[in-house]
């Protein structure tokens, strides 16, 4: 719906953003790709010649690879599940009439403002520490053996921390979506004799589909690359090593840039598989 | 000055031809209305004239100069949008001043024209309000004010009254009509409402699927519709179109008779039928008559005092001199 | 309208402010990367004293948590980033980096810095081909710290040189889980500088080694199995809950709160556990050499946090001036004046251990010195090895795979796998990495 | 029309919502409380809630150890600069996508979002080398650019969804009124999108403020923001909960306060304008 003139202007105006992002993506990616075919060991003097596909083979055949992919998916999936489910419940609750709604909303949003490093530190030390943590005190108070959160339930702990950080986001989006639901629709279904549960299932949930899509999309983007939470809490031990973390270990702990770069390329591939999958869904849902 | 000429203008969106090549001339000072059912391409045609869309082929001349490749701002036209398209973050004064600001007109002249327009449109008291604080009619007037101050060679109206309630619509119709009388500037007005077209236009352009069906004054269109489409579109209630035996009797494929050209009586008419719904408007009464054996329903317009009820049997007498005859293709038989 | 202008102005300002950051005077600024350990934080606190002496050298501090710091400086030195003028690194990095020519040789330091005063065990670890590449800030070995009161209650007496057998017995006797007293606290947190430092040193006492002389990993040996099983037994039975996430800091905190009967860890911890300001058990701590298993090697390590100057710095002289100040005898006295003799950085200079005031203020001094002198990085374990380093193997790849091995052992401690599984995985992954590195 | 609800139901709602709200907020509250305790009270069992001797000592210690104001200033410059820079680049792009869509528009938009899925660790080393080459290490400008690029896709997307809510007729009206493209964007579109732009600014400011990977890896001293400040308090010698809490509180307080004051815009921002 526009003239030729505005179309060419549009192309021009999109250029800075597109070129910048293209550069941001391509330049380091090309370098990573280049390194991934190299035997590049900075601590042994840097570039030690071509390595062919050695790095790729080595990265995938390493015993840590598949568990790390699995850990990544478990964390992303777990957090998504918790935040969306609790987010819906919380949004429904916050939508009810009550006193002090504004204050409650502030309380619920707050975790979103907390730096991941800080939240990881606080949870790890002040809550999950098996001796001095609040949870340990709580368990001990009820006479139970305190749980060693970060070692015995490392994935669950990380999911808990990350979910805490992202629950506000999910809640807010879903709340806004619920508030936009035409109340006449609900009243109509009430007149039609639908009990609360089916009203939720058949009216509210479908209405939330679009909001849920956005929550899933945005959170996946951020969750695929969570790092600080793992770095601070478990350092990748106890099966909490995600693909991102594995690459971190290869590149920065072992300083095997070639191997790590190959891992980086795998991560790009994984991200793209997930991206395509997501975009399919989102693309459909965003048009509405 | 504002003569607008379209030569072989066509428009395609992708592969879909929305407007096949057409020619049209709008004379200076004329009030032209584009009318047609929704989706007929009338708004697109207007936007082509405005320059908001590129034409696919052909050319547009404004006052004899080729404006085909000119951007909208350079064409010297002003447009009033269906949604009024007021700038919500500006006051009424700023809204009206905006085109002048863009044209770099000096402040004193701007103020003068704003005062003048505001006075003419009864907006003086609202100049410092924002569009959000105005009623629909007032917004409409602001949109017109914004168009006036540019002193354009032509005004373009894109269904400007469709968002107003019925009473206001009649009022605004008159205001726009008077505005035209006062300014004597070319106006092109798009509507799907044939009543608006009939009441306001000097010239009506009836469009269907991007094709011009007929161009003429309101009465020409009423009296001598060129085809069944125009016949059915112009006039309210719609013309009754009959086919079959009754048409053959008049050597036509289709005959049309307007509801106001049929007389009703208890008996003695040419046709007979049973009253379905009777709509009493006070001055007039419309009868929807069934079981005539001619068509599903025949609509008849009778004086207000005529009183038949649902289910009554009545007879109808068409005034045969007012009969319109059309051939197999729907074209008028002279 | 105004909004657009404001937006533009604001961004221009922001960029300008970001760019104008570096304008400065004739001062030489040196950037010091250091660990957030207590001694380093103290050094940072005394920076004012340095500036009094050298007003034309400004100090920028980058204080980071140990793992973050190590990653940052390693990345910077390998890539040649040149962000730091002084780096805090350890006995592991110095030989590797010195050999690569990444560090400035400290062979023309001022006379009164007295390089000959450094303890030979410490300075030999920082020397490559006869050249000193880093100045030791504090040196440490490891030893047993124990609660004298609990030991007495248990009716035992800690010998100066205990065996693992005795340690196990004592841990059992001191454990009182009802009251949150655990017989022994050891590192369990994964990391080559955390649990692997301890376990590698411990394995030496059982005669285990990382590699044989052909660089073949040795986790499939009996010695390693004994080491790991002993460790897991004692920790599972008498250790604190959550031990698998406890590193030096966590254990220190536990010990200070009176929750540990024994703790085998760095000798520097001694000054913290005996400091009445932080420790609830300050006056009830005894010290002993790290335990052995009768194989002729003890399980104590050797480490020195040191200050090194990356070659390519543009403020080499200023950096040397600072290093000389921070590791000189004057600094020791400065700390003594401000914080007391017990808090001076230990383990680097012979002269400190001849200082009567220090020996009196630091009950742990003698044991620290003995532990350091007991350590022999060239011959860390019973059998000969192709590498140097006691609690580490001084090759570049070590930090990477040792951390992963540490994670396997940590998982074993957390009960997620058996000792056998952990060793098996360790063997596999170290073999992999060594192959990748071309050994 | 909202229906009236029984008082009893409202009481139950209120109680339930407040308990959950407080539960979610509790970790932050606890951190703030702990920052005012002595180290001994901080780990006391049973935990002390309000009735302890409040002290500011921890804040004094933290301030003495690190120059908080400089970290704060760096955070403000970097987060603010990157956000504003991003907005300036994103507005024209979002305009094009929203008002002159082509068949590829959605693909481009989704591609932009997908660049956010690239693992940062994978490209850290190359980028570090580039930064050395360009002399951008430990500069605020370097970090500003990187964070701008990191957040650009989100900014473009958010602005795009806001712009799409603006009726195209108004922009056409401006065009008819003689506005050039520049005037159209500057005088008509941007002011109309102010609420959307404000929430985009806010959300991205928060994201940039909390970004901990690049800020930590590309800075040393001069340009280090609050994320680096907190990194020097993680796992210090012995666990000092009170000092850790004080440092944490100092690191999150500015953004928490900002967030609360601008809650309304933020809620809008968080919804990406895409949910109505």
mmCIF file with all atom_site columns, N, CA and C in Angstrom, chain D residues 91-137:
data_model
loop_
_atom_site.group_PDB
_atom_site.id
_atom_site.type_symbol
_atom_site.label_atom_id
_atom_site.label_alt_id
_atom_site.label_comp_id
_atom_site.label_asym_id
_atom_site.label_entity_id
_atom_site.label_seq_id
_atom_site.pdbx_PDB_ins_code
_atom_site.Cartn_x
_atom_site.Cartn_y
_atom_site.Cartn_z
_atom_site.occupancy
_atom_site.B_iso_or_equiv
_atom_site.pdbx_formal_charge
_atom_site.auth_seq_id
_atom_site.auth_comp_id
_atom_site.auth_asym_id
_atom_site.auth_atom_id
_atom_site.pdbx_PDB_model_num
ATOM 1   N N  . UNK D 1 91  ? 14.113 3.412   14.670 1.00 0.00 ? 91  UNK D N  1
ATOM 2   C CA . UNK D 1 91  ? 12.874 4.107   14.278 1.00 0.00 ? 91  UNK D CA 1
ATOM 3   C C  . UNK D 1 91  ? 12.659 4.074   12.764 1.00 0.00 ? 91  UNK D C  1
ATOM 4   N N  . UNK D 1 92  ? 13.656 4.466   11.978 1.00 0.00 ? 92  UNK D N  1
ATOM 5   C CA . UNK D 1 92  ? 13.417 4.399   10.524 1.00 0.00 ? 92  UNK D CA 1
ATOM 6   C C  . UNK D 1 92  ? 13.129 2.978   10.053 1.00 0.00 ? 92  UNK D C  1
ATOM 7   N N  . UNK D 1 93  ? 13.883 2.027   10.611 1.00 0.00 ? 93  UNK D N  1
ATOM 8   C CA . UNK D 1 93  ? 13.679 0.641   10.175 1.00 0.00 ? 93  UNK D CA 1
ATOM 9   C C  . UNK D 1 93  ? 12.275 0.169   10.514 1.00 0.00 ? 93  UNK D C  1
ATOM 10  N N  . UNK D 1 94  ? 11.838 0.482   11.727 1.00 0.00 ? 94  UNK D N  1
ATOM 11  C CA . UNK D 1 94  ? 10.506 0.058   12.144 1.00 0.00 ? 94  UNK D CA 1
ATOM 12  C C  . UNK D 1 94  ? 9.439  0.762   11.320 1.00 0.00 ? 94  UNK D C  1
ATOM 13  N N  . UNK D 1 95  ? 9.699  2.027   10.984 1.00 0.00 ? 95  UNK D N  1
ATOM 14  C CA . UNK D 1 95  ? 8.743  2.747   10.136 1.00 0.00 ? 95  UNK D CA 1
ATOM 15  C C  . UNK D 1 95  ? 8.556  1.998   8.823  1.00 0.00 ? 95  UNK D C  1
ATOM 16  N N  . UNK D 1 96  ? 9.696  1.638   8.205  1.00 0.00 ? 96  UNK D N  1
ATOM 17  C CA . UNK D 1 96  ? 9.596  0.960   6.909  1.00 0.00 ? 96  UNK D CA 1
ATOM 18  C C  . UNK D 1 96  ? 8.783  -0.308  7.022  1.00 0.00 ? 96  UNK D C  1
ATOM 19  N N  . UNK D 1 97  ? 9.087  -1.088  8.076  1.00 0.00 ? 97  UNK D N  1
ATOM 20  C CA . UNK D 1 97  ? 8.431  -2.377  8.194  1.00 0.00 ? 97  UNK D CA 1
ATOM 21  C C  . UNK D 1 97  ? 6.942  -2.213  8.472  1.00 0.00 ? 97  UNK D C  1
ATOM 22  N N  . UNK D 1 98  ? 6.603  -1.214  9.270  1.00 0.00 ? 98  UNK D N  1
ATOM 23  C CA . UNK D 1 98  ? 5.207  -1.072  9.667  1.00 0.00 ? 98  UNK D CA 1
ATOM 24  C C  . UNK D 1 98  ? 4.371  -0.452  8.562  1.00 0.00 ? 98  UNK D C  1
ATOM 25  N N  . UNK D 1 99  ? 4.929  0.508   7.824  1.00 0.00 ? 99  UNK D N  1
ATOM 26  C CA . UNK D 1 99  ? 4.083  1.262   6.908  1.00 0.00 ? 99  UNK D CA 1
ATOM 27  C C  . UNK D 1 99  ? 4.349  0.977   5.437  1.00 0.00 ? 99  UNK D C  1
ATOM 28  N N  . UNK D 1 100 ? 5.485  0.390   5.135  1.00 0.00 ? 100 UNK D N  1
ATOM 29  C CA . UNK D 1 100 ? 5.734  0.007   3.754  1.00 0.00 ? 100 UNK D CA 1
ATOM 30  C C  . UNK D 1 100 ? 6.112  -1.468  3.726  1.00 0.00 ? 100 UNK D C  1
ATOM 31  N N  . UNK D 1 101 ? 5.207  -2.327  4.201  1.00 0.00 ? 101 UNK D N  1
ATOM 32  C CA . UNK D 1 101 ? 5.581  -3.734  4.303  1.00 0.00 ? 101 UNK D CA 1
ATOM 33  C C  . UNK D 1 101 ? 5.731  -4.339  2.906  1.00 0.00 ? 101 UNK D C  1
ATOM 34  N N  . UNK D 1 102 ? 6.676  -5.220  2.803  1.00 0.00 ? 102 UNK D N  1
ATOM 35  C CA . UNK D 1 102 ? 6.782  -5.979  1.556  1.00 0.00 ? 102 UNK D CA 1
ATOM 36  C C  . UNK D 1 102 ? 6.695  -7.453  1.933  1.00 0.00 ? 102 UNK D C  1
ATOM 37  N N  . UNK D 1 103 ? 6.852  -8.295  0.931  1.00 0.00 ? 103 UNK D N  1
ATOM 38  C CA . UNK D 1 103 ? 6.723  -9.720  1.210  1.00 0.00 ? 103 UNK D CA 1
ATOM 39  C C  . UNK D 1 103 ? 7.806  -10.191 2.175  1.00 0.00 ? 103 UNK D C  1
ATOM 40  N N  . UNK D 1 104 ? 8.950  -9.473  2.117  1.00 0.00 ? 104 UNK D N  1
ATOM 41  C CA . UNK D 1 104 ? 10.071 -9.934  2.923  1.00 0.00 ? 104 UNK D CA 1
ATOM 42  C C  . UNK D 1 104 ? 10.091 -9.352  4.334  1.00 0.00 ? 104 UNK D C  1
ATOM 43  N N  . UNK D 1 105 ? 9.190  -8.404  4.595  1.00 0.00 ? 105 UNK D N  1
ATOM 44  C CA . UNK D 1 105 ? 9.271  -7.701  5.869  1.00 0.00 ? 105 UNK D CA 1
ATOM 45  C C  . UNK D 1 105 ? 9.313  -8.649  7.052  1.00 0.00 ? 105 UNK D C  1
ATOM 46  N N  . UNK D 1 106 ? 8.384  -9.600  7.040  1.00 0.00 ? 106 UNK D N  1
ATOM 47  C CA . UNK D 1 106 ? 8.331  -10.465 8.207  1.00 0.00 ? 106 UNK D CA 1
ATOM 48  C C  . UNK D 1 106 ? 9.574  -11.347 8.306  1.00 0.00 ? 106 UNK D C  1
ATOM 49  N N  . UNK D 1 107 ? 10.064 -11.766 7.162  1.00 0.00 ? 107 UNK D N  1
ATOM 50  C CA . UNK D 1 107 ? 11.292 -12.573 7.182  1.00 0.00 ? 107 UNK D CA 1
ATOM 51  C C  . UNK D 1 107 ? 12.444 -11.780 7.785  1.00 0.00 ? 107 UNK D C  1
ATOM 52  N N  . UNK D 1 108 ? 12.545 -10.516 7.381  1.00 0.00 ? 108 UNK D N  1
ATOM 53  C CA . UNK D 1 108 ? 13.635 -9.690  7.901  1.00 0.00 ? 108 UNK D CA 1
ATOM 54  C C  . UNK D 1 108 ? 13.493 -9.528  9.403  1.00 0.00 ? 108 UNK D C  1
ATOM 55  N N  . UNK D 1 109 ? 12.260 -9.285  9.821  1.00 0.00 ? 109 UNK D N  1
ATOM 56  C CA . UNK D 1 109 ? 12.018 -9.094  11.249 1.00 0.00 ? 109 UNK D CA 1
ATOM 57  C C  . UNK D 1 109 ? 12.400 -10.345 12.035 1.00 0.00 ? 109 UNK D C  1
ATOM 58  N N  . UNK D 1 110 ? 11.985 -11.480 11.535 1.00 0.00 ? 110 UNK D N  1
ATOM 59  C CA . UNK D 1 110 ? 12.283 -12.720 12.244 1.00 0.00 ? 110 UNK D CA 1
ATOM 60  C C  . UNK D 1 110 ? 13.782 -13.032 12.172 1.00 0.00 ? 110 UNK D C  1
ATOM 61  N N  . UNK D 1 111 ? 14.388 -12.685 11.056 1.00 0.00 ? 111 UNK D N  1
ATOM 62  C CA . UNK D 1 111 ? 15.827 -12.877 10.968 1.00 0.00 ? 111 UNK D CA 1
ATOM 63  C C  . UNK D 1 111 ? 16.537 -12.034 12.018 1.00 0.00 ? 111 UNK D C  1
ATOM 64  N N  . UNK D 1 112 ? 16.070 -10.792 12.142 1.00 0.00 ? 112 UNK D N  1
ATOM 65  C CA . UNK D 1 112 ? 16.692 -9.921  13.140 1.00 0.00 ? 112 UNK D CA 1
ATOM 66  C C  . UNK D 1 112 ? 16.598 -10.547 14.519 1.00 0.00 ? 112 UNK D C  1
ATOM 67  N N  . UNK D 1 113 ? 15.408 -11.048 14.844 1.00 0.00 ? 113 UNK D N  1
ATOM 68  C CA . UNK D 1 113 ? 15.239 -11.681 16.150 1.00 0.00 ? 113 UNK D CA 1
ATOM 69  C C  . UNK D 1 113 ? 16.160 -12.887 16.291 1.00 0.00 ? 113 UNK D C  1
ATOM 70  N N  . UNK D 1 114 ? 16.327 -13.604 15.189 1.00 0.00 ? 114 UNK D N  1
ATOM 71  C CA . UNK D 1 114 ? 17.120 -14.830 15.298 1.00 0.00 ? 114 UNK D CA 1
ATOM 72  C C  . UNK D 1 114 ? 18.592 -14.521 15.559 1.00 0.00 ? 114 UNK D C  1
ATOM 73  N N  . UNK D 1 115 ? 19.048 -13.307 15.197 1.00 0.00 ? 115 UNK D N  1
ATOM 74  C CA . UNK D 1 115 ? 20.446 -12.996 15.508 1.00 0.00 ? 115 UNK D CA 1
ATOM 75  C C  . UNK D 1 115 ? 20.661 -12.971 17.015 1.00 0.00 ? 115 UNK D C  1
ATOM 76  N N  . UNK D 1 116 ? 19.590 -12.793 17.743 1.00 0.00 ? 116 UNK D N  1
ATOM 77  C CA . UNK D 1 116 ? 19.725 -12.808 19.203 1.00 0.00 ? 116 UNK D CA 1
ATOM 78  C C  . UNK D 1 116 ? 19.951 -14.219 19.738 1.00 0.00 ? 116 UNK D C  1
ATOM 79  N N  . UNK D 1 117 ? 19.722 -15.197 18.876 1.00 0.00 ? 117 UNK D N  1
ATOM 80  C CA . UNK D 1 117 ? 19.877 -16.571 19.358 1.00 0.00 ? 117 UNK D CA 1
ATOM 81  C C  . UNK D 1 117 ? 21.313 -17.064 19.211 1.00 0.00 ? 117 UNK D C  1
ATOM 82  N N  . UNK D 1 118 ? 22.147 -16.284 18.549 1.00 0.00 ? 118 UNK D N  1
ATOM 83  C CA . UNK D 1 118 ? 23.542 -16.700 18.427 1.00 0.00 ? 118 UNK D CA 1
ATOM 84  C C  . UNK D 1 118 ? 24.174 -16.734 19.822 1.00 0.00 ? 118 UNK D C  1
ATOM 85  N N  . UNK D 1 119 ? 24.888 -17.818 20.124 1.00 0.00 ? 119 UNK D N  1
ATOM 86  C CA . UNK D 1 119 ? 25.478 -17.896 21.454 1.00 0.00 ? 119 UNK D CA 1
ATOM 87  C C  . UNK D 1 119 ? 26.651 -16.932 21.579 1.00 0.00 ? 119 UNK D C  1
ATOM 88  N N  . UNK D 1 120 ? 26.565 -16.057 22.537 1.00 0.00 ? 120 UNK D N  1
ATOM 89  C CA . UNK D 1 120 ? 27.593 -15.035 22.713 1.00 0.00 ? 120 UNK D CA 1
ATOM 90  C C  . UNK D 1 120 ? 28.963 -15.656 22.957 1.00 0.00 ? 120 UNK D C  1
ATOM 91  N N  . UNK D 1 121 ? 29.002 -16.742 23.756 1.00 0.00 ? 121 UNK D N  1
ATOM 92  C CA . UNK D 1 121 ? 30.307 -17.333 24.055 1.00 0.00 ? 121 UNK D CA 1
ATOM 93  C C  . UNK D 1 121 ? 31.011 -17.799 22.793 1.00 0.00 ? 121 UNK D C  1
ATOM 94  N N  . UNK D 1 122 ? 30.223 -18.219 21.802 1.00 0.00 ? 122 UNK D N  1
ATOM 95  C CA . UNK D 1 122 ? 30.821 -18.719 20.578 1.00 0.00 ? 122 UNK D CA 1
ATOM 96  C C  . UNK D 1 122 ? 31.590 -17.649 19.823 1.00 0.00 ? 122 UNK D C  1
ATOM 97  N N  . UNK D 1 123 ? 31.154 -16.408 19.940 1.00 0.00 ? 123 UNK D N  1
ATOM 98  C CA . UNK D 1 123 ? 31.811 -15.361 19.171 1.00 0.00 ? 123 UNK D CA 1
ATOM 99  C C  . UNK D 1 123 ? 32.633 -14.423 20.056 1.00 0.00 ? 123 UNK D C  1
ATOM 100 N N  . UNK D 1 124 ? 32.766 -14.773 21.326 1.00 0.00 ? 124 UNK D N  1
ATOM 101 C CA . UNK D 1 124 ? 33.506 -13.864 22.211 1.00 0.00 ? 124 UNK D CA 1
ATOM 102 C C  . UNK D 1 124 ? 34.951 -13.673 21.755 1.00 0.00 ? 124 UNK D C  1
ATOM 103 N N  . UNK D 1 125 ? 35.615 -14.792 21.454 1.00 0.00 ? 125 UNK D N  1
ATOM 104 C CA . UNK D 1 125 ? 37.034 -14.678 21.131 1.00 0.00 ? 125 UNK D CA 1
ATOM 105 C C  . UNK D 1 125 ? 37.269 -13.831 19.872 1.00 0.00 ? 125 UNK D C  1
ATOM 106 N N  . UNK D 1 126 ? 36.546 -14.136 18.779 1.00 0.00 ? 126 UNK D N  1
ATOM 107 C CA . UNK D 1 126 ? 36.696 -13.275 17.604 1.00 0.00 ? 126 UNK D CA 1
ATOM 108 C C  . UNK D 1 126 ? 36.423 -11.804 17.921 1.00 0.00 ? 126 UNK D C  1
ATOM 109 N N  . UNK D 1 127 ? 35.355 -11.579 18.655 1.00 0.00 ? 127 UNK D N  1
ATOM 110 C CA . UNK D 1 127 ? 35.002 -10.195 18.927 1.00 0.00 ? 127 UNK D CA 1
ATOM 111 C C  . UNK D 1 127 ? 36.073 -9.515  19.776 1.00 0.00 ? 127 UNK D C  1
ATOM 112 N N  . UNK D 1 128 ? 36.647 -10.278 20.676 1.00 0.00 ? 128 UNK D N  1
ATOM 113 C CA . UNK D 1 128 ? 37.713 -9.733  21.506 1.00 0.00 ? 128 UNK D CA 1
ATOM 114 C C  . UNK D 1 128 ? 38.871 -9.275  20.613 1.00 0.00 ? 128 UNK D C  1
ATOM 115 N N  . UNK D 1 129 ? 39.207 -10.116 19.630 1.00 0.00 ? 129 UNK D N  1
ATOM 116 C CA . UNK D 1 129 ? 40.293 -9.760  18.716 1.00 0.00 ? 129 UNK D CA 1
ATOM 117 C C  . UNK D 1 129 ? 39.948 -8.502  17.924 1.00 0.00 ? 129 UNK D C  1
ATOM 118 N N  . UNK D 1 130 ? 38.688 -8.425  17.481 1.00 0.00 ? 130 UNK D N  1
ATOM 119 C CA . UNK D 1 130 ? 38.259 -7.229  16.741 1.00 0.00 ? 130 UNK D CA 1
ATOM 120 C C  . UNK D 1 130 ? 38.370 -5.990  17.628 1.00 0.00 ? 130 UNK D C  1
ATOM 121 N N  . UNK D 1 131 ? 37.947 -6.149  18.852 1.00 0.00 ? 131 UNK D N  1
ATOM 122 C CA . UNK D 1 131 ? 37.984 -5.009  19.779 1.00 0.00 ? 131 UNK D CA 1
ATOM 123 C C  . UNK D 1 131 ? 39.423 -4.548  20.015 1.00 0.00 ? 131 UNK D C  1
ATOM 124 N N  . UNK D 1 132 ? 40.341 -5.503  20.123 1.00 0.00 ? 132 UNK D N  1
ATOM 125 C CA . UNK D 1 132 ? 41.745 -5.129  20.298 1.00 0.00 ? 132 UNK D CA 1
ATOM 126 C C  . UNK D 1 132 ? 42.201 -4.326  19.087 1.00 0.00 ? 132 UNK D C  1
ATOM 127 N N  . UNK D 1 133 ? 41.849 -4.878  17.910 1.00 0.00 ? 133 UNK D N  1
ATOM 128 C CA . UNK D 1 133 ? 42.240 -4.239  16.655 1.00 0.00 ? 133 UNK D CA 1
ATOM 129 C C  . UNK D 1 133 ? 41.737 -2.795  16.590 1.00 0.00 ? 133 UNK D C  1
ATOM 130 N N  . UNK D 1 134 ? 40.509 -2.590  17.021 1.00 0.00 ? 134 UNK D N  1
ATOM 131 C CA . UNK D 1 134 ? 39.899 -1.266  16.919 1.00 0.00 ? 134 UNK D CA 1
ATOM 132 C C  . UNK D 1 134 ? 40.161 -0.405  18.145 1.00 0.00 ? 134 UNK D C  1
ATOM 133 N N  . UNK D 1 135 ? 40.873 -0.949  19.110 1.00 0.00 ? 135 UNK D N  1
ATOM 134 C CA . UNK D 1 135 ? 41.147 -0.171  20.318 1.00 0.00 ? 135 UNK D CA 1
ATOM 135 C C  . UNK D 1 135 ? 39.893 0.120   21.123 1.00 0.00 ? 135 UNK D C  1
ATOM 136 N N  . UNK D 1 136 ? 38.944 -0.784  21.082 1.00 0.00 ? 136 UNK D N  1
ATOM 137 C CA . UNK D 1 136 ? 37.673 -0.521  21.770 1.00 0.00 ? 136 UNK D CA 1
ATOM 138 C C  . UNK D 1 136 ? 37.570 -1.211  23.129 1.00 0.00 ? 136 UNK D C  1
ATOM 139 N N  . UNK D 1 137 ? 38.569 -2.030  23.458 1.00 0.00 ? 137 UNK D N  1
ATOM 140 C CA . UNK D 1 137 ? 38.496 -2.737  24.742 1.00 0.00 ? 137 UNK D CA 1
ATOM 141 C C  . UNK D 1 137 ? 38.424 -1.746  25.884 1.00 0.00 ? 137 UNK D C  1
#
